[in-house]
Short mmCIF file of C-alpha atoms in Angstrom, two decimals:
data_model
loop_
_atom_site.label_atom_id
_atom_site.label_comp_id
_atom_site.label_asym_id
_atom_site.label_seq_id
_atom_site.Cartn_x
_atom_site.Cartn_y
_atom_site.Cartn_z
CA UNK A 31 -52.91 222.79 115.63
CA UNK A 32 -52.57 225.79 117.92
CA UNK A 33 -49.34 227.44 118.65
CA UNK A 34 -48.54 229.70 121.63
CA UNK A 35 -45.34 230.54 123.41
CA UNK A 36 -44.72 229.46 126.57
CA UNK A 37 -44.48 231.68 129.30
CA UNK A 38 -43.60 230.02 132.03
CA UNK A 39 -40.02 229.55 134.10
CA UNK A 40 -41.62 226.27 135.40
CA UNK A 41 -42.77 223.77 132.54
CA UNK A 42 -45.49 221.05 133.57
CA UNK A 43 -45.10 217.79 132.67
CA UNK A 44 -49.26 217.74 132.08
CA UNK A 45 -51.96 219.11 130.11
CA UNK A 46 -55.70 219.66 130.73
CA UNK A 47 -55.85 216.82 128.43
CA UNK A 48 -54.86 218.19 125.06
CA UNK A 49 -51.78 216.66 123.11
CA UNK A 50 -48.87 219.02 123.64
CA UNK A 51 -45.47 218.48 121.13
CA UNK A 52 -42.75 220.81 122.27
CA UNK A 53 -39.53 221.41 121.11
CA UNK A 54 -37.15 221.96 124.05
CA UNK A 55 -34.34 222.62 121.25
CA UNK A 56 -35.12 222.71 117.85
CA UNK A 57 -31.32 223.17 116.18
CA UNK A 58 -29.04 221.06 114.08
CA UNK A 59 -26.14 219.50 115.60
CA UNK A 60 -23.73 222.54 115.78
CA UNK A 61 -26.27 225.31 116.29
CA UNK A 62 -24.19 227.67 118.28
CA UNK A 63 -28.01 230.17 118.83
CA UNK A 64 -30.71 227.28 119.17
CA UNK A 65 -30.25 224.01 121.41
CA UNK A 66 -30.35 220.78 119.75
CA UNK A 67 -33.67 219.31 118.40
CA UNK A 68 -35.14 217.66 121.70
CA UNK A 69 -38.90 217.43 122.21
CA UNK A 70 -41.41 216.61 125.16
CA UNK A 71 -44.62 214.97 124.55
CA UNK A 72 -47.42 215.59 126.66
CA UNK A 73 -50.99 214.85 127.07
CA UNK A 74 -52.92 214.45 130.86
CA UNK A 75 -50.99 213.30 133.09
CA UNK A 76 -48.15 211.92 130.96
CA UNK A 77 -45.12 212.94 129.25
CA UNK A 78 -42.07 211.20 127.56
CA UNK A 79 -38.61 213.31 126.20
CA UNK A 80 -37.68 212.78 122.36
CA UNK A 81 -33.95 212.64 121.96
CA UNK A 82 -31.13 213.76 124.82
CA UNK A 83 -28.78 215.81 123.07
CA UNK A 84 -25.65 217.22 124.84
CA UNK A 85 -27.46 220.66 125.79
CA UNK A 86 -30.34 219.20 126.77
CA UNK A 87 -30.18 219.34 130.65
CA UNK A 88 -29.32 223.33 130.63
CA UNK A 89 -32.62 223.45 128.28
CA UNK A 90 -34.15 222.05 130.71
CA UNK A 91 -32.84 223.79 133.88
CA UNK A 92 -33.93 227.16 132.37
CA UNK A 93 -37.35 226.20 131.76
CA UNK A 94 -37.10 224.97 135.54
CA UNK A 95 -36.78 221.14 134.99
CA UNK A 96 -33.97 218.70 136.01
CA UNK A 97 -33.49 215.62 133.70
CA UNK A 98 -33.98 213.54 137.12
CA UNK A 99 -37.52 215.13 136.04
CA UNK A 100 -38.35 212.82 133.17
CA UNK A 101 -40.05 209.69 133.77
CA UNK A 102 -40.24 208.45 129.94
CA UNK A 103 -37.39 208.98 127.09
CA UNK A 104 -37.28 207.66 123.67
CA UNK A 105 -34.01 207.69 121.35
CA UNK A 106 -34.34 208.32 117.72
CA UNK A 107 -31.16 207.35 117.29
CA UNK A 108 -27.07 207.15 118.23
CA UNK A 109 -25.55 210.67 117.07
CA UNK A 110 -24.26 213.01 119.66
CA UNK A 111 -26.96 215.67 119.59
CA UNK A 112 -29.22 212.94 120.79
CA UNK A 113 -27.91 211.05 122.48
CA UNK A 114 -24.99 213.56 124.56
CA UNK A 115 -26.74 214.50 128.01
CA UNK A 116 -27.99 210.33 128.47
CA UNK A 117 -24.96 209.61 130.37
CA UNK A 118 -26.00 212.13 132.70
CA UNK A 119 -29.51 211.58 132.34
CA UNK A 120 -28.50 207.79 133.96
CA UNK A 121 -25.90 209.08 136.25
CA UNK A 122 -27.81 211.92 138.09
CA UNK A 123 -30.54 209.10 138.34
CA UNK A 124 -28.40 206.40 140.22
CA UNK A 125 -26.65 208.83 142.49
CA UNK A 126 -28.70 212.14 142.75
CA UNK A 127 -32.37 210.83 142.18
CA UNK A 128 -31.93 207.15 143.51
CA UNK A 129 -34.24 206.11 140.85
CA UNK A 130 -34.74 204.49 137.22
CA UNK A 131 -36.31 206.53 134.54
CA UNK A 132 -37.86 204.51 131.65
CA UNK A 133 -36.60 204.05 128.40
CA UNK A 134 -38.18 202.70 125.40
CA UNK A 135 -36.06 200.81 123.31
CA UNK A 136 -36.05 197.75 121.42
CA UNK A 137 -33.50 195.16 122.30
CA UNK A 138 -31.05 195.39 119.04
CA UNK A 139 -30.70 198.90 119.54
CA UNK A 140 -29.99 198.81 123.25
CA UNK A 141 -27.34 196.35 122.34
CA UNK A 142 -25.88 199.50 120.34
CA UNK A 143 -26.50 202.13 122.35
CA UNK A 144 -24.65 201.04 125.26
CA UNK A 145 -21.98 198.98 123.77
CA UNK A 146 -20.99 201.68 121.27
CA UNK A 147 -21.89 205.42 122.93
CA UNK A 148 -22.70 204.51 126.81
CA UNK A 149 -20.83 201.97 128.40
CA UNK A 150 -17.62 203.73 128.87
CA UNK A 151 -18.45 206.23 130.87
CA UNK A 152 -21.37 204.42 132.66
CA UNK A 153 -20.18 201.17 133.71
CA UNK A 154 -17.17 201.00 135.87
CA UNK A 155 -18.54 203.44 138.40
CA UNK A 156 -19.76 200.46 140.37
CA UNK A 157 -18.44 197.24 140.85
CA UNK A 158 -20.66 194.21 142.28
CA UNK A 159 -19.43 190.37 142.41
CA UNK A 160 -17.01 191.41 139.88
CA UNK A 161 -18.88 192.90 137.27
CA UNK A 162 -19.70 196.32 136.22
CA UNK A 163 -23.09 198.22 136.01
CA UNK A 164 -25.20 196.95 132.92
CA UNK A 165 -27.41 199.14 131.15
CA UNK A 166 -30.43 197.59 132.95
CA UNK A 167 -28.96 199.51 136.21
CA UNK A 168 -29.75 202.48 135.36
CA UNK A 169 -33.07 202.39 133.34
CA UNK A 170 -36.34 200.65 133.63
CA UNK A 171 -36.27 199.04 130.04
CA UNK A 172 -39.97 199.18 127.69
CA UNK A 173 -39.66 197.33 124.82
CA UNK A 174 -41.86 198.61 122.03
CA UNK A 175 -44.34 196.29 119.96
CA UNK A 176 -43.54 195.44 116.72
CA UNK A 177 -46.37 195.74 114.28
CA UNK A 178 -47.37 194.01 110.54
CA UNK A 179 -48.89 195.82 107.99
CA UNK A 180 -46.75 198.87 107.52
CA UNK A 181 -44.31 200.06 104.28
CA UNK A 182 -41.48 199.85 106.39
CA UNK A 183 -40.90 198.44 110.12
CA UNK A 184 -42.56 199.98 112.47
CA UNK A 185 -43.22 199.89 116.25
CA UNK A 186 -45.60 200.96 119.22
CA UNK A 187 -44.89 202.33 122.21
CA UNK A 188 -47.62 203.30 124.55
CA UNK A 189 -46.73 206.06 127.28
CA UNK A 190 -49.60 206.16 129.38
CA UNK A 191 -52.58 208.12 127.08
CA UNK A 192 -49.69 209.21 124.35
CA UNK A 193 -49.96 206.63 121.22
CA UNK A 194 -46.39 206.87 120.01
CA UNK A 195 -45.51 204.75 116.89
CA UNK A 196 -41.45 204.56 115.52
CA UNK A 197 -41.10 203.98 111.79
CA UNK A 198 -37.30 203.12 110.73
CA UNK A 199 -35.56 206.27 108.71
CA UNK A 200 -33.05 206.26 105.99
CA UNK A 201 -30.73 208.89 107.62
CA UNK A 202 -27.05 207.57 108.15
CA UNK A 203 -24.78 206.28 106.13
CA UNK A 204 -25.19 208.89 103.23
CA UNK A 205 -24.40 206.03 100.93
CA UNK A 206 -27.46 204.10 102.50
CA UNK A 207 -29.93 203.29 99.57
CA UNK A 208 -32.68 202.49 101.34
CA UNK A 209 -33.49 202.62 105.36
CA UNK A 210 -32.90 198.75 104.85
CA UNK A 211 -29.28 199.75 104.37
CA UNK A 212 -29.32 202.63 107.39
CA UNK A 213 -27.93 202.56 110.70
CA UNK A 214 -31.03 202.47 113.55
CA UNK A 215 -32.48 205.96 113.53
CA UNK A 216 -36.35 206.26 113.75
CA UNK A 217 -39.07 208.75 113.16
CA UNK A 218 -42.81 208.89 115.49
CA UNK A 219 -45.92 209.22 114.49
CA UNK A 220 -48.01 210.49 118.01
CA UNK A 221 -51.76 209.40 118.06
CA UNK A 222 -51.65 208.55 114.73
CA UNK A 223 -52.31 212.36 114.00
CA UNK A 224 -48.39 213.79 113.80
CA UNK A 225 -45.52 213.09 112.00
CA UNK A 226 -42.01 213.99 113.82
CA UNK A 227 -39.63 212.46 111.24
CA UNK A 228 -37.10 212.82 113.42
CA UNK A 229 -33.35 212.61 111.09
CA UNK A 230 -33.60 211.44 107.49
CA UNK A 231 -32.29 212.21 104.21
CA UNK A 232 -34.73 213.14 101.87
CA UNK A 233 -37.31 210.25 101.32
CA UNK A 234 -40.79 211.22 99.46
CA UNK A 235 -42.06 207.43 100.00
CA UNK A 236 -42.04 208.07 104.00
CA UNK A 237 -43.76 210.78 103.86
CA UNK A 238 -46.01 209.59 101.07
CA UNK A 239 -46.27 206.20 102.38
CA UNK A 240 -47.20 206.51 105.27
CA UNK A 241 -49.46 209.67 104.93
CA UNK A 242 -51.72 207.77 103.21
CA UNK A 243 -52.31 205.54 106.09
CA UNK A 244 -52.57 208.43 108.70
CA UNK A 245 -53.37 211.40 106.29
CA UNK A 246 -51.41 213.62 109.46
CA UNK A 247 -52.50 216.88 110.80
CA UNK A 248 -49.04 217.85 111.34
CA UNK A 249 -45.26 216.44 109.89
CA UNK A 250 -42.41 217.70 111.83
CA UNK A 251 -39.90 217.34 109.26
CA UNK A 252 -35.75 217.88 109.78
CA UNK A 253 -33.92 220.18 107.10
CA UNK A 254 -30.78 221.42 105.81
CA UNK A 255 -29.86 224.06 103.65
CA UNK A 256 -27.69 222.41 101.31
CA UNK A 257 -27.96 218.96 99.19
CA UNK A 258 -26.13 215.85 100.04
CA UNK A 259 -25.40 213.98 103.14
CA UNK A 260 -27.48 212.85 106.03
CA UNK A 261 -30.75 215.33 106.30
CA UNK A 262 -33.09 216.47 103.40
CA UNK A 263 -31.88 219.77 102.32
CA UNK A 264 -34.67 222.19 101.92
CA UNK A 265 -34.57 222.48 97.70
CA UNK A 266 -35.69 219.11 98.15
CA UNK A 267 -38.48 219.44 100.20
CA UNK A 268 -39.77 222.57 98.09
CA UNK A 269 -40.06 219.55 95.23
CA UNK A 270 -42.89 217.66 97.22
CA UNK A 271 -46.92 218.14 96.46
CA UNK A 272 -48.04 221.60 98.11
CA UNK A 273 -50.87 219.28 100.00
CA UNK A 274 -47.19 217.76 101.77
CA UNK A 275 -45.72 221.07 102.05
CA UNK A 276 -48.77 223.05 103.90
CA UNK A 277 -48.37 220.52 106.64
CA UNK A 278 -44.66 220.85 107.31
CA UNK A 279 -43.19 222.71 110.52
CA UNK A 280 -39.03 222.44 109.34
CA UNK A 281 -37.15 221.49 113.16
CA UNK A 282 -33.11 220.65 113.17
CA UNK A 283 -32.26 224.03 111.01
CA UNK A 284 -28.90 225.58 111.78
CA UNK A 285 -28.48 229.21 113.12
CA UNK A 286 -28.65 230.90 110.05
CA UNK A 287 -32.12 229.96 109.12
CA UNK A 288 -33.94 233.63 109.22
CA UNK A 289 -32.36 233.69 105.84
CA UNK A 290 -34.94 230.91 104.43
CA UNK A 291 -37.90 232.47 105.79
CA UNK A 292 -39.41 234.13 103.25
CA UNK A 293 -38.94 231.13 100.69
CA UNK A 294 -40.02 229.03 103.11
CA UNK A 295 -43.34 231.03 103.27
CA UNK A 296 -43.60 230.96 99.73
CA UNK A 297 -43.34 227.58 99.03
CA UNK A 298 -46.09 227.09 101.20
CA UNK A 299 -44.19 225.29 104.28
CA UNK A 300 -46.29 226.26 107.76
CA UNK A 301 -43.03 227.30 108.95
CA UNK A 302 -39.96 226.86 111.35
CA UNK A 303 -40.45 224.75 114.58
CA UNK A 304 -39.40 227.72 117.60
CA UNK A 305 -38.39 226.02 120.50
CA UNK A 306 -40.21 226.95 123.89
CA UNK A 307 -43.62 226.58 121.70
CA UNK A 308 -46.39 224.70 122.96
CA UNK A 309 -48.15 222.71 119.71
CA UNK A 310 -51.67 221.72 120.90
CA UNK A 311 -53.62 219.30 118.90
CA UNK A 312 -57.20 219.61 120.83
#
């Protein structure tokens, strides 16, 4: 994995080729300094958005992109730092862009996602033969493959050349036992070589699990700096085998997390995800 900043005002939604992860925000949900913890996946000629927190259009805009931009977007999951800019995502769309971006979703959570978070604000702009806009309107809808086999479920979703596989999370409620027991919130594993975990409390057996299948280059793993509710709080993550550790970038940090890098160095973490990076897997 190679890490560089990136310089430009004007982000490309293509590589050379190379397998690009890059976090657009890489902040908890009430970072005041960082945006939230967004990402763009890119490789040739193709690109999808992880996650559409509320601040995600104005990260965007300053690195010279409109949401109208994005042609693919997958949802991790229903909390407002990712899922707060989708309403304008759709809107701007329908009435700026005149056009339907894709979404990958599977049908139970679609159910969710607009019934419970989107439908509100979305549906009675229009009116046709008496009924309101349905989510359909505004996105074209890919429904990911399920898949046998796996510790957990698990699902592919195929963006042109990016491999993108969602594994089911135990993140929310924090009296959830098992991700049997959670709400819908997934992690991705890209090209079978990266881990983005995306949220989850702390859960050894998905990393463990499913490392031995993949054996990743790269986990992109959410923290928090205390113990207890919804995210894996970083004294728990010191606890797992260094060969984990040395392959962990820490994303979804609050503001204060220059404080934790030094142990985070000496535990043997690779670091903290900084947004406007460019991580290249050649």
């Amino acid at each position: 994995m190679k890490k560089r900043r990136l310089q430009t005002e004007s982000l490309a939604l293509t590589t050379a080729g190379a397998l690009e992860l890059i976090p657009i925000g890489c902040g908890s949900a009430f970072s005041k300094k960082l945006y939230q913890n967004h990402w763009m996946i890119r490789k040739g000629g193709d690109h999808v958005m992880i996650d559409c927190g509320g601040r995600t259009s104005q990260a965007l805009n300053e690195l010279g992109l409109s949401v109208t931009d994005i042609e693919h977007w997958l949802i991790t999951h229903s909390h407002a730092d990712h899922i707060g800019g989708l309403e304008e995502v759709m809107l701007m769309n329908r009435y700026v862009a005149r056009r339907r971006a894709s979404i990958h979703i599977p049908a139970v959570y679609e159910r969710t996602l607009w019934r419970d978070s989107l439908r509100g604000g979305s549906a009675p702009n229009e009116r046709h033969d008496g009924r309101q806009l349905r989510f359909r309107d505004f996105w074209k809808i890919e429904r990911p493959t399920p898949l046998d086999g796996y510790p957990r479920d698990t699902e592919q979703v195929t963006v042109g050349s990016i491999d993108l596989k969602t594994i089911r999370t135990r993140h929310f409620p924090e009296q959830a036992q098992t991700w049997r027991d959670s709400a819908y919130s997934v992690g991705v594993i890209v090209d079978d070589r990266v881990l983005f975990t995306g949220d989850t409390q702390f859960d050894p057996d998905l990393l463990e699990s499913y490392d031995r299948l993949f054996n990743f280059e790269t986990i992109f793993h959410d923290v928090q700096f205390f113990t207890g509710g919804i995210h894996a709080g970083l004294d728990e993550l010191c606890g797992l085998p260094r060969s984990l550790k040395e392959r962990i970038v820490l994303m979804h940090y609050p503001d204060s997390y220059a404080s934790q890098k030094r142990r985070v160095r000496d535990e043997g973490f690779l670091g903290f995800a900084e947004q406007r990076h460019s991580y290249a897997f050649g």
